[in-house]
Short mmCIF file of N, CA and C and ligand atoms in Angstrom, two decimals:
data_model
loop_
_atom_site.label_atom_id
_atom_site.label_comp_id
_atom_site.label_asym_id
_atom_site.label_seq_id
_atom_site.Cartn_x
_atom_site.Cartn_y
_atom_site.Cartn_z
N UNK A 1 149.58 95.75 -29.39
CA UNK A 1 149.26 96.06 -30.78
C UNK A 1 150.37 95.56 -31.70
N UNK A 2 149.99 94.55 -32.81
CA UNK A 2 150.84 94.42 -33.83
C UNK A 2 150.98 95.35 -35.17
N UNK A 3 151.98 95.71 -35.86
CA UNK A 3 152.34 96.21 -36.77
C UNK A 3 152.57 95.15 -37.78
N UNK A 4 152.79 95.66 -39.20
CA UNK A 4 153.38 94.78 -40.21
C UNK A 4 154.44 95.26 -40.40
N UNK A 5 155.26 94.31 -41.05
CA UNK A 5 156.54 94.53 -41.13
C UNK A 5 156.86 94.81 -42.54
N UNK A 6 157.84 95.39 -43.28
CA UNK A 6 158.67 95.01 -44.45
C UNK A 6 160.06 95.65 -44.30
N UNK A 7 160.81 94.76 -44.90
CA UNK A 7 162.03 95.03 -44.95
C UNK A 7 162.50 96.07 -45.55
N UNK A 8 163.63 97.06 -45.27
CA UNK A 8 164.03 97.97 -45.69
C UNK A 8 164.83 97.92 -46.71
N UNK A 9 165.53 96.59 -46.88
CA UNK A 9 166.80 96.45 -47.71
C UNK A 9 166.30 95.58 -49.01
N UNK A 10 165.37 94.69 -48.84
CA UNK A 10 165.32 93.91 -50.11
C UNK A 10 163.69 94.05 -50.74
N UNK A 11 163.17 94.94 -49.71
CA UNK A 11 161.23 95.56 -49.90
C UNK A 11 160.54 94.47 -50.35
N UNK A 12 160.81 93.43 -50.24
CA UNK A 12 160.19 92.35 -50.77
C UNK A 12 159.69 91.47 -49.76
N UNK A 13 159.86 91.16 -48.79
CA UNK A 13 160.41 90.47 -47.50
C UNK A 13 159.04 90.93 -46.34
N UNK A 14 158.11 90.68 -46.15
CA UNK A 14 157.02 90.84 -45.26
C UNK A 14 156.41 89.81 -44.65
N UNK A 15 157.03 88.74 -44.63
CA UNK A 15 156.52 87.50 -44.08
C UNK A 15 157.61 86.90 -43.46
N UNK A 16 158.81 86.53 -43.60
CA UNK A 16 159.84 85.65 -42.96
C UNK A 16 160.97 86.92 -41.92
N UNK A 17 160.93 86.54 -40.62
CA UNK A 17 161.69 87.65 -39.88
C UNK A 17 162.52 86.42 -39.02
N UNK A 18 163.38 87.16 -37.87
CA UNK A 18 164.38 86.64 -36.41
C UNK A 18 164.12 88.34 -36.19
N UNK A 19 162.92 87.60 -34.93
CA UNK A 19 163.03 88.94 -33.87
C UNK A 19 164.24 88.12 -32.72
N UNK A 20 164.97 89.34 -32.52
CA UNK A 20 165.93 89.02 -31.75
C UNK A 20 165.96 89.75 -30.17
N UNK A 21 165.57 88.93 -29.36
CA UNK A 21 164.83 90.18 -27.62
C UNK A 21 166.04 90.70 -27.38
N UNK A 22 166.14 92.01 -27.13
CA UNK A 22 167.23 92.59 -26.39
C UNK A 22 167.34 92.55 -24.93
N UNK A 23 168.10 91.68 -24.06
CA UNK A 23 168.27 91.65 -22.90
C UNK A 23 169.08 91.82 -22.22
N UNK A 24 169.15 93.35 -21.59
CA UNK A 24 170.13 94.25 -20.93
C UNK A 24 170.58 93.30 -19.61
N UNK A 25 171.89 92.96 -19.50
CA UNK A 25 172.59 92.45 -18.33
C UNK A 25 173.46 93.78 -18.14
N UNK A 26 173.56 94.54 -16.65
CA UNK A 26 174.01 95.47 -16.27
C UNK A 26 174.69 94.96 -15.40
N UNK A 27 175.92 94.75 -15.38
CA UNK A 27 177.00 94.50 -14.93
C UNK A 27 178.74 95.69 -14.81
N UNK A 28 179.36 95.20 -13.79
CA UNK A 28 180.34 96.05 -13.30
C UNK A 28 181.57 95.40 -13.64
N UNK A 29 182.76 95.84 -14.64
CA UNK A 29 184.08 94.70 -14.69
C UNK A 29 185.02 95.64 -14.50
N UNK A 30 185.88 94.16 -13.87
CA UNK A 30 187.10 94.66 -13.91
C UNK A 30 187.83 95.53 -14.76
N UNK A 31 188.11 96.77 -14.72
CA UNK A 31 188.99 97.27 -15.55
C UNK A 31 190.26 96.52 -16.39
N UNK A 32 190.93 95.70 -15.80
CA UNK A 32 192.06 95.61 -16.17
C UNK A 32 192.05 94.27 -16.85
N UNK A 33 190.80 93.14 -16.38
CA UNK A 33 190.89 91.84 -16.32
C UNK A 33 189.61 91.75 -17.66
N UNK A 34 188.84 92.79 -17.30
CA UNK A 34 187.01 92.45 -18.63
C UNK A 34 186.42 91.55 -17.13
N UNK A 35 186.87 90.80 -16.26
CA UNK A 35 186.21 89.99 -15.25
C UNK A 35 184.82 90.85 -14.75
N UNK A 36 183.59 89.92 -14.77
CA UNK A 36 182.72 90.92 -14.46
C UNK A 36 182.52 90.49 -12.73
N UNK A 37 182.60 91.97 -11.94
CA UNK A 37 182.82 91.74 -10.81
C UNK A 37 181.31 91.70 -9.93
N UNK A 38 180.22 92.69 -10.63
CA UNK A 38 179.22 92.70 -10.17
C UNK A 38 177.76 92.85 -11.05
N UNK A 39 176.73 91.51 -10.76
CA UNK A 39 175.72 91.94 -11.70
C UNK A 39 174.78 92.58 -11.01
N UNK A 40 173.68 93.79 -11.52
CA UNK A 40 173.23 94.53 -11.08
C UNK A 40 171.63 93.71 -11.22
N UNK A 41 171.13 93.65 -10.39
CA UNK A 41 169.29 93.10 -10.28
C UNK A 41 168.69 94.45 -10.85
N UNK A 42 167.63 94.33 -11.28
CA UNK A 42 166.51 94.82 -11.77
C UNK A 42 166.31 96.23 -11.22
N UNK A 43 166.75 97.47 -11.62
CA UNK A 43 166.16 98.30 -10.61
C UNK A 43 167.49 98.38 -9.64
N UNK A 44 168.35 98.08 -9.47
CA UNK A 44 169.41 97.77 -7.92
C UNK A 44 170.78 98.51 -8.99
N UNK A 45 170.33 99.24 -9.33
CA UNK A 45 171.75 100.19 -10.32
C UNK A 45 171.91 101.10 -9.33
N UNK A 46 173.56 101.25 -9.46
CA UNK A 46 174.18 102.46 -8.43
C UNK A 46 173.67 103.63 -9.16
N UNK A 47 174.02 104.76 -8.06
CA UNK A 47 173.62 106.35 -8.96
C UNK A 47 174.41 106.55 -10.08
N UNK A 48 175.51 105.62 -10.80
CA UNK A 48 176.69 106.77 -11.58
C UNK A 48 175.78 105.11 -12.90
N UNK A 49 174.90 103.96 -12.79
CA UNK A 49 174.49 103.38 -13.52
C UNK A 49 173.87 103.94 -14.51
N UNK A 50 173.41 104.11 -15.69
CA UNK A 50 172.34 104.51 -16.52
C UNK A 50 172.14 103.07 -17.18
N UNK A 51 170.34 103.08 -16.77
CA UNK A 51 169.75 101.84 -17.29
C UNK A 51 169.89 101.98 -18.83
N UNK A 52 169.64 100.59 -19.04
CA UNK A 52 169.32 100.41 -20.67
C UNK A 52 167.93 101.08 -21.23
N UNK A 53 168.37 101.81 -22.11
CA UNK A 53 167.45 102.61 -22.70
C UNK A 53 167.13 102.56 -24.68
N UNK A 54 167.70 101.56 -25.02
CA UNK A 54 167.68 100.56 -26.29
C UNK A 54 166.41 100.02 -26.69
N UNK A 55 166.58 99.82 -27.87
CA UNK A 55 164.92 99.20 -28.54
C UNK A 55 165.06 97.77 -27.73
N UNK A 56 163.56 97.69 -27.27
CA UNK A 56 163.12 96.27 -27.05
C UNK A 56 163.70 95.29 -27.56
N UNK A 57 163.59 95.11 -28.87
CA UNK A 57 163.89 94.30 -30.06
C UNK A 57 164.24 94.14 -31.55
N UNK A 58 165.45 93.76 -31.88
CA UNK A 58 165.87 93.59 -33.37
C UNK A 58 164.89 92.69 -33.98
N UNK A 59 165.25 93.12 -35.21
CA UNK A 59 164.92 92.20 -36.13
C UNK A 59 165.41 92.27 -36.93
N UNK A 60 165.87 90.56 -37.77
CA UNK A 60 166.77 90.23 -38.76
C UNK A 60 165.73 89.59 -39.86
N UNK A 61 165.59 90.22 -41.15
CA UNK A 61 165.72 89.57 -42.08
C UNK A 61 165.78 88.39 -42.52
N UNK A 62 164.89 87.52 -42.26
CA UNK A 62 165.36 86.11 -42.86
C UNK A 62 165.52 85.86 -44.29
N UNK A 63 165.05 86.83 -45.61
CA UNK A 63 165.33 86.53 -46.67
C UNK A 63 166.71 87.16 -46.83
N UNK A 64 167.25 88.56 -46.81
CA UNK A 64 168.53 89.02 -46.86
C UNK A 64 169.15 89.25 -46.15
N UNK A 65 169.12 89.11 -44.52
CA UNK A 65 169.98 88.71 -43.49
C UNK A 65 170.01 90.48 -43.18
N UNK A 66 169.52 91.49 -42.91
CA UNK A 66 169.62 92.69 -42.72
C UNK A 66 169.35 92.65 -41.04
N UNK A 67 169.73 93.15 -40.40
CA UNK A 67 169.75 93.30 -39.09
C UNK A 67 169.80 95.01 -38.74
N UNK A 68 167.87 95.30 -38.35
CA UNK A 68 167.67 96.75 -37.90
C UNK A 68 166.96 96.87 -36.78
N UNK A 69 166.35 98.16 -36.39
CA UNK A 69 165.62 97.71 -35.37
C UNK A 69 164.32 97.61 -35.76
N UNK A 70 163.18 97.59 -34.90
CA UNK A 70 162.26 97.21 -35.48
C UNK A 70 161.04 97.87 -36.14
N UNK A 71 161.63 99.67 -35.56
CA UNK A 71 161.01 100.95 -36.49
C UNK A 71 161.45 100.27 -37.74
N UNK A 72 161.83 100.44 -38.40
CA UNK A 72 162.64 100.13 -39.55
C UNK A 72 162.18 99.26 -40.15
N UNK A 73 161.86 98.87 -40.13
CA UNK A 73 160.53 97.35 -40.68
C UNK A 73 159.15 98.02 -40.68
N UNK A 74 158.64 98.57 -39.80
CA UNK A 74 157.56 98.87 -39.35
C UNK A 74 157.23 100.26 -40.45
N UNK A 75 158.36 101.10 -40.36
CA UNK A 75 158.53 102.24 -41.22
C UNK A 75 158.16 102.28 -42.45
N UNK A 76 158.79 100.89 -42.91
CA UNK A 76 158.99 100.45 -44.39
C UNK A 76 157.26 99.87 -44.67
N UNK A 77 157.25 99.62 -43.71
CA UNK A 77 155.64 98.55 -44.23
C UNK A 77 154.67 99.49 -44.23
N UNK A 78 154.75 100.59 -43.29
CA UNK A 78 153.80 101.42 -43.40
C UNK A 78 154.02 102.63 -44.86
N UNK A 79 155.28 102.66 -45.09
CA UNK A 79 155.68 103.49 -46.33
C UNK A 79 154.82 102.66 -48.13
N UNK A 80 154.93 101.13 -47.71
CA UNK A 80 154.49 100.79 -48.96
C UNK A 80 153.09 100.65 -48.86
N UNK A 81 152.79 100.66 -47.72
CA UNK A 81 150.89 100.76 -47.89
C UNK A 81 150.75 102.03 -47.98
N UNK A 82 151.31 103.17 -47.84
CA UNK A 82 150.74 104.53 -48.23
C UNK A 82 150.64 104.36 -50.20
N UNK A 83 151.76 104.03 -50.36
CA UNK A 83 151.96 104.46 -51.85
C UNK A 83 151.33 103.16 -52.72
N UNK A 84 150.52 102.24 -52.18
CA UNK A 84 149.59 101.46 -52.44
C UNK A 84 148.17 102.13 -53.11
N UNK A 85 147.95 103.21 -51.85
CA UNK A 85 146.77 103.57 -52.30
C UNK A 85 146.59 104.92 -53.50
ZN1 LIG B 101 165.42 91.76 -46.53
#
């Protein structure tokens, strides 16, 4: 299911977006170095792991460069079609 969008920051903005995919790499580093020592596969997280639990996807603003998630668009678009009618 698609939604419409509008921007929160410039309310003008319902046509030009950068959806940006959020793609969780779960990885293990070195403490001391940032070196990442181990990447975790799909599902293959130790018990002390907590998966990514983050929005799917950003979205940026292509007219005023606002970077939210994508309630936030969705929020807004549905806020100005209420007060439309
Ligand atoms: Zn905007």
């Amino acid at each position: 299911m698609t939604s419409p969008y509008c921007c929160p920051n410039c309310k003008t903005n319902k046509t030009r977006f950068n959806l940006i995919a959020q793609v969780p790499q779960a990885v293990k580093m070195d403490p001391n170095t940032g070196e990442i020592v181990k990447e975790y596969e799909d599902g293959m997280l130790d018990p002390f792991h907590l998966p990514y639990r983050g929005p799917e996807r950003k979205v940026q603003c292509a007219v005023c460069g606002l970077i939210d998630e994508e309630q936030a668009f969705i929020k807004r678009a549905e806020y100005m079609n209420k007060n439309k009618l």
